[in-house]
GROMACS .gro file of C-alpha atoms in nm:
model
  288
    1UNK     CA    1  -1.170  -1.058  -1.871
    2UNK     CA    2  -1.401  -1.358  -1.909
    3UNK     CA    3  -1.770  -1.465  -1.752
    4UNK     CA    4  -1.989  -1.740  -1.921
    5UNK     CA    5  -2.175  -1.574  -2.176
    6UNK     CA    6  -2.565  -1.584  -2.116
    7UNK     CA    7  -2.771  -1.657  -2.409
    8UNK     CA    8  -2.993  -1.338  -2.354
    9UNK     CA    9  -2.676  -1.146  -2.363
   10UNK     CA   10  -2.639  -0.831  -2.592
   11UNK     CA   11  -2.285  -0.721  -2.772
   12UNK     CA   12  -2.259  -0.354  -2.690
   13UNK     CA   13  -1.946  -0.262  -2.886
   14UNK     CA   14  -1.613  -0.368  -3.069
   15UNK     CA   15  -1.392  -0.124  -3.081
   16UNK     CA   16  -1.002  -0.071  -2.989
   17UNK     CA   17  -0.870  -0.053  -2.639
   18UNK     CA   18  -0.699   0.291  -2.632
   19UNK     CA   19  -0.471   0.422  -2.372
   20UNK     CA   20  -0.740   0.634  -2.190
   21UNK     CA   21  -0.980   0.337  -2.203
   22UNK     CA   22  -0.720   0.089  -2.048
   23UNK     CA   23  -0.551   0.307  -1.776
   24UNK     CA   24  -0.791   0.558  -1.668
   25UNK     CA   25  -0.706   0.869  -1.471
   26UNK     CA   26  -0.450   0.717  -1.213
   27UNK     CA   27  -0.134   0.878  -1.305
   28UNK     CA   28   0.004   0.562  -1.412
   29UNK     CA   29   0.092   0.348  -1.718
   30UNK     CA   30  -0.221   0.220  -1.899
   31UNK     CA   31  -0.305  -0.154  -1.779
   32UNK     CA   32  -0.007  -0.188  -1.547
   33UNK     CA   33   0.248  -0.185  -1.809
   34UNK     CA   34   0.053  -0.475  -2.017
   35UNK     CA   35   0.042  -0.461  -2.374
   36UNK     CA   36  -0.258  -0.280  -2.517
   37UNK     CA   37  -0.542  -0.506  -2.655
   38UNK     CA   38  -0.630  -0.438  -3.015
   39UNK     CA   39  -1.009  -0.522  -2.963
   40UNK     CA   40  -1.250  -0.557  -2.709
   41UNK     CA   41  -1.589  -0.707  -2.757
   42UNK     CA   42  -1.813  -0.667  -2.457
   43UNK     CA   43  -2.139  -0.869  -2.364
   44UNK     CA   44  -2.375  -0.764  -2.099
   45UNK     CA   45  -2.662  -0.985  -1.941
   46UNK     CA   46  -2.908  -0.964  -1.647
   47UNK     CA   47  -2.705  -1.070  -1.343
   48UNK     CA   48  -2.851  -1.228  -1.030
   49UNK     CA   49  -2.825  -0.932  -0.813
   50UNK     CA   50  -3.124  -0.667  -0.911
   51UNK     CA   51  -3.041  -0.352  -1.044
   52UNK     CA   52  -2.674  -0.537  -1.174
   53UNK     CA   53  -2.546  -0.653  -1.499
   54UNK     CA   54  -2.289  -0.926  -1.576
   55UNK     CA   55  -2.032  -0.831  -1.824
   56UNK     CA   56  -1.842  -1.091  -2.042
   57UNK     CA   57  -1.558  -0.893  -2.224
   58UNK     CA   58  -1.344  -1.037  -2.463
   59UNK     CA   59  -0.974  -0.877  -2.501
   60UNK     CA   60  -0.812  -0.954  -2.846
   61UNK     CA   61  -0.404  -0.889  -2.854
   62UNK     CA   62  -0.220  -0.863  -3.167
   63UNK     CA   63   0.111  -0.928  -3.290
   64UNK     CA   64   0.360  -1.200  -3.242
   65UNK     CA   65   0.420  -1.204  -2.881
   66UNK     CA   66   0.220  -1.434  -2.651
   67UNK     CA   67  -0.027  -1.239  -2.482
   68UNK     CA   68  -0.071  -1.171  -2.108
   69UNK     CA   69  -0.191  -1.470  -1.871
   70UNK     CA   70  -0.549  -1.477  -1.740
   71UNK     CA   71  -0.389  -1.382  -1.400
   72UNK     CA   72  -0.193  -1.099  -1.526
   73UNK     CA   73  -0.540  -0.964  -1.724
   74UNK     CA   74  -0.730  -1.004  -1.364
   75UNK     CA   75  -0.408  -0.829  -1.208
   76UNK     CA   76  -0.440  -0.507  -1.419
   77UNK     CA   77  -0.820  -0.486  -1.380
   78UNK     CA   78  -0.801  -0.564  -1.015
   79UNK     CA   79  -0.549  -0.272  -0.965
   80UNK     CA   80  -0.738  -0.042  -1.162
   81UNK     CA   81  -1.085  -0.108  -0.987
   82UNK     CA   82  -0.939  -0.088  -0.634
   83UNK     CA   83  -0.716   0.225  -0.681
   84UNK     CA   84  -1.047   0.394  -0.804
   85UNK     CA   85  -1.263   0.324  -0.536
   86UNK     CA   86  -1.437  -0.015  -0.709
   87UNK     CA   87  -1.489   0.220  -1.027
   88UNK     CA   88  -1.395   0.150  -1.372
   89UNK     CA   89  -1.444   0.469  -1.547
   90UNK     CA   90  -1.776   0.603  -1.430
   91UNK     CA   91  -1.894   0.235  -1.396
   92UNK     CA   92  -1.938   0.065  -1.028
   93UNK     CA   93  -1.808  -0.279  -1.003
   94UNK     CA   94  -1.854  -0.561  -0.726
   95UNK     CA   95  -1.504  -0.608  -0.677
   96UNK     CA   96  -1.574  -1.003  -0.602
   97UNK     CA   97  -1.708  -1.037  -0.937
   98UNK     CA   98  -1.398  -1.007  -1.127
   99UNK     CA   99  -1.258  -1.323  -1.310
  100UNK     CA  100  -1.028  -1.378  -1.620
  101UNK     CA  101  -1.067  -1.699  -1.802
  102UNK     CA  102  -1.084  -1.910  -1.439
  103UNK     CA  103  -0.866  -1.711  -1.274
  104UNK     CA  104  -1.050  -1.547  -0.991
  105UNK     CA  105  -0.957  -1.319  -0.680
  106UNK     CA  106  -0.859  -1.635  -0.494
  107UNK     CA  107  -0.641  -1.712  -0.760
  108UNK     CA  108  -0.476  -1.398  -0.759
  109UNK     CA  109  -0.423  -1.417  -0.399
  110UNK     CA  110  -0.188  -1.693  -0.411
  111UNK     CA  111   0.073  -1.465  -0.607
  112UNK     CA  112   0.008  -1.154  -0.404
  113UNK     CA  113   0.092  -1.018  -0.039
  114UNK     CA  114  -0.060  -0.719   0.142
  115UNK     CA  115   0.118  -0.467   0.362
  116UNK     CA  116  -0.030  -0.196   0.601
  117UNK     CA  117   0.132   0.073   0.814
  118UNK     CA  118   0.131   0.425   0.885
  119UNK     CA  119   0.351   0.679   0.782
  120UNK     CA  120   0.389   0.981   1.014
  121UNK     CA  121   0.372   1.251   0.763
  122UNK     CA  122   0.090   1.511   0.755
  123UNK     CA  123  -0.215   1.383   0.533
  124UNK     CA  124  -0.271   1.599   0.247
  125UNK     CA  125  -0.605   1.528   0.034
  126UNK     CA  126  -0.376   1.526  -0.280
  127UNK     CA  127  -0.242   1.208  -0.169
  128UNK     CA  128  -0.591   1.039  -0.262
  129UNK     CA  129  -0.509   1.162  -0.634
  130UNK     CA  130  -0.272   0.928  -0.817
  131UNK     CA  131  -0.049   1.116  -1.015
  132UNK     CA  132  -0.034   1.429  -0.797
  133UNK     CA  133   0.296   1.567  -0.704
  134UNK     CA  134   0.251   1.462  -0.313
  135UNK     CA  135   0.144   1.123  -0.416
  136UNK     CA  136   0.455   1.059  -0.654
  137UNK     CA  137   0.711   1.203  -0.394
  138UNK     CA  138   0.573   0.958  -0.116
  139UNK     CA  139   0.509   0.665  -0.318
  140UNK     CA  140   0.906   0.686  -0.448
  141UNK     CA  141   0.992   0.745  -0.078
  142UNK     CA  142   0.798   0.406   0.056
  143UNK     CA  143   0.884   0.174  -0.253
  144UNK     CA  144   1.227   0.292  -0.227
  145UNK     CA  145   1.234   0.125   0.118
  146UNK     CA  146   0.965  -0.150   0.117
  147UNK     CA  147   1.040  -0.312  -0.208
  148UNK     CA  148   1.364  -0.411  -0.125
  149UNK     CA  149   1.282  -0.503   0.209
  150UNK     CA  150   1.004  -0.748   0.054
  151UNK     CA  151   1.226  -0.888  -0.245
  152UNK     CA  152   1.516  -0.983   0.059
  153UNK     CA  153   1.256  -1.163   0.250
  154UNK     CA  154   1.087  -1.376  -0.030
  155UNK     CA  155   1.462  -1.419  -0.219
  156UNK     CA  156   1.209  -1.301  -0.552
  157UNK     CA  157   1.164  -0.966  -0.679
  158UNK     CA  158   0.808  -0.872  -0.743
  159UNK     CA  159   0.669  -0.752  -1.048
  160UNK     CA  160   0.663  -0.359  -1.111
  161UNK     CA  161   0.397  -0.112  -1.029
  162UNK     CA  162   0.262  -0.266  -0.721
  163UNK     CA  163  -0.099  -0.162  -0.590
  164UNK     CA  164  -0.060   0.139  -0.381
  165UNK     CA  165  -0.310   0.336  -0.178
  166UNK     CA  166  -0.293   0.607   0.057
  167UNK     CA  167  -0.603   0.735   0.324
  168UNK     CA  168  -0.622   0.960   0.656
  169UNK     CA  169  -0.512   0.785   0.942
  170UNK     CA  170  -0.593   1.066   1.221
  171UNK     CA  171  -0.428   1.328   1.046
  172UNK     CA  172  -0.134   1.101   0.938
  173UNK     CA  173  -0.111   0.887   0.609
  174UNK     CA  174  -0.237   0.520   0.609
  175UNK     CA  175  -0.024   0.322   0.358
  176UNK     CA  176  -0.166  -0.019   0.188
  177UNK     CA  177   0.041  -0.214  -0.049
  178UNK     CA  178  -0.038  -0.527  -0.260
  179UNK     CA  179   0.285  -0.661  -0.452
  180UNK     CA  180   0.234  -0.964  -0.699
  181UNK     CA  181   0.469  -1.207  -0.761
  182UNK     CA  182   0.497  -1.418  -1.098
  183UNK     CA  183   0.450  -1.727  -0.923
  184UNK     CA  184   0.253  -1.834  -0.587
  185UNK     CA  185   0.408  -1.696  -0.275
  186UNK     CA  186   0.472  -1.989  -0.006
  187UNK     CA  187   0.154  -1.984   0.231
  188UNK     CA  188   0.369  -2.120   0.510
  189UNK     CA  189   0.632  -1.816   0.529
  190UNK     CA  190   0.572  -1.612   0.838
  191UNK     CA  191   0.761  -1.320   0.954
  192UNK     CA  192   0.727  -1.033   0.687
  193UNK     CA  193   0.616  -0.790   0.938
  194UNK     CA  194   0.913  -0.835   1.155
  195UNK     CA  195   1.163  -0.841   0.860
  196UNK     CA  196   0.998  -0.512   0.737
  197UNK     CA  197   1.028  -0.374   1.082
  198UNK     CA  198   1.402  -0.475   1.111
  199UNK     CA  199   1.507  -0.353   0.781
  200UNK     CA  200   1.321  -0.030   0.689
  201UNK     CA  201   1.495   0.271   0.860
  202UNK     CA  202   1.291   0.533   0.740
  203UNK     CA  203   1.177   0.709   1.064
  204UNK     CA  204   0.866   0.824   0.909
  205UNK     CA  205   0.735   0.447   0.937
  206UNK     CA  206   0.535   0.387   1.247
  207UNK     CA  207   0.665   0.045   1.324
  208UNK     CA  208   0.408  -0.051   1.567
  209UNK     CA  209   0.131  -0.010   1.282
  210UNK     CA  210   0.312  -0.274   1.033
  211UNK     CA  211   0.083  -0.543   0.944
  212UNK     CA  212   0.178  -0.811   0.672
  213UNK     CA  213  -0.032  -1.060   0.545
  214UNK     CA  214  -0.261  -1.026   0.858
  215UNK     CA  215   0.046  -1.072   1.092
  216UNK     CA  216   0.181  -0.778   1.310
  217UNK     CA  217   0.532  -0.728   1.404
  218UNK     CA  218   0.643  -0.828   1.761
  219UNK     CA  219   0.791  -0.525   1.878
  220UNK     CA  220   0.854  -0.446   2.265
  221UNK     CA  221   0.691  -0.088   2.311
  222UNK     CA  222   0.755   0.163   2.594
  223UNK     CA  223   0.541   0.470   2.666
  224UNK     CA  224   0.732   0.751   2.823
  225UNK     CA  225   0.548   1.028   2.978
  226UNK     CA  226   0.716   1.381   2.982
  227UNK     CA  227   0.646   1.734   3.109
  228UNK     CA  228   0.823   1.988   2.888
  229UNK     CA  229   0.923   2.292   3.087
  230UNK     CA  230   0.915   2.638   2.926
  231UNK     CA  231   0.704   2.497   2.630
  232UNK     CA  232   0.360   2.675   2.621
  233UNK     CA  233   0.066   2.456   2.524
  234UNK     CA  234  -0.073   2.579   2.198
  235UNK     CA  235  -0.363   2.472   2.013
  236UNK     CA  236  -0.113   2.439   1.702
  237UNK     CA  237   0.070   2.157   1.899
  238UNK     CA  238  -0.264   1.925   1.874
  239UNK     CA  239  -0.265   1.947   1.506
  240UNK     CA  240  -0.002   1.669   1.350
  241UNK     CA  241  -0.004   1.889   1.032
  242UNK     CA  242   0.134   2.225   1.188
  243UNK     CA  243   0.467   2.313   1.173
  244UNK     CA  244   0.492   2.368   1.575
  245UNK     CA  245   0.403   1.974   1.604
  246UNK     CA  246   0.647   1.881   1.358
  247UNK     CA  247   0.927   2.107   1.510
  248UNK     CA  248   0.896   1.944   1.841
  249UNK     CA  249   0.858   1.596   1.718
  250UNK     CA  250   1.181   1.640   1.541
  251UNK     CA  251   1.334   1.719   1.872
  252UNK     CA  252   1.222   1.460   2.062
  253UNK     CA  253   1.325   1.213   1.797
  254UNK     CA  254   1.701   1.351   1.799
  255UNK     CA  255   1.702   1.333   2.183
  256UNK     CA  256   1.593   0.961   2.149
  257UNK     CA  257   1.829   0.859   1.875
  258UNK     CA  258   2.109   0.995   2.104
  259UNK     CA  259   2.005   0.784   2.415
  260UNK     CA  260   1.975   0.498   2.161
  261UNK     CA  261   2.331   0.542   2.018
  262UNK     CA  262   2.436   0.580   2.419
  263UNK     CA  263   2.290   0.260   2.484
  264UNK     CA  264   1.980   0.191   2.740
  265UNK     CA  265   2.198   0.040   3.028
  266UNK     CA  266   2.378  -0.291   3.035
  267UNK     CA  267   2.231  -0.630   2.951
  268UNK     CA  268   2.358  -0.982   3.035
  269UNK     CA  269   2.759  -0.979   3.031
  270UNK     CA  270   2.795  -0.640   3.039
  271UNK     CA  271   2.677  -0.574   2.642
  272UNK     CA  272   2.507  -0.227   2.611
  273UNK     CA  273   2.125  -0.293   2.532
  274UNK     CA  274   2.008  -0.053   2.195
  275UNK     CA  275   1.722  -0.049   1.980
  276UNK     CA  276   1.938  -0.161   1.661
  277UNK     CA  277   1.773  -0.371   1.405
  278UNK     CA  278   1.418  -0.225   1.502
  279UNK     CA  279   1.546   0.128   1.521
  280UNK     CA  280   1.369   0.401   1.733
  281UNK     CA  281   1.084   0.611   1.658
  282UNK     CA  282   0.869   0.865   1.827
  283UNK     CA  283   0.519   0.902   1.832
  284UNK     CA  284   0.431   1.213   1.980
  285UNK     CA  285   0.088   1.283   2.147
  286UNK     CA  286   0.018   1.635   2.285
  287UNK     CA  287  -0.218   1.615   2.610
  288UNK     CA  288  -0.225   1.955   2.758
   0.00000   0.00000   0.00000
């Protein structure tokens, strides 16, 4: 990371950058898999914002192989800061201040895409901790579905280790993903949200919640109201994390899937209508 040095700056330290310094406690490999810097020199100076400090850090990479590009350094730092809640170790950083040899977040945005959606699984506090068992399991399940769909849409594979964040979305899991590519992404290329909705078949993905690069998937949504006889209402059914809720959700999902396989009536030319391509998912809301 580089910033213009201030003549009033003061050198703080000059030490090798170890794995703990590079990666932090995120449960992932240090520096996004980037080769470790052998030496870091940091200069601090007063910043325009009162109570803030501007930092100019010089990373020195040894060996015969060329070092990472400024954008790669920025991506590694950006991922670390973003996944840690704008923190770098115990330091609170201004995200929009990150630069690397002239590469800033505008430069980085040309090579990245963003995806948001809701995963219909009970939210667990451990999902906020990178490296926890629930985090790792859900991460694997989601990226196994999303990454191939993204590669198929752009006809190029994104870099490994995307930025992945989980949050509490009304007792379900909010998912935020940023992928970085080696070269700029075509800015005019639209339709990623629809592509994801068509190609991801995992029933936990709430397709109506997909937003990719600011675009929502174009879906036809239907609301169906049912009164289930012989099923007493309990407080547990209002809790999306309860076994009772998920048992009923599973039953309804299986019934609707059967309806989908049998078709939803006949369309033009006598063809049966199905939800193939976009799939069928049930979002259950218990009223009373």
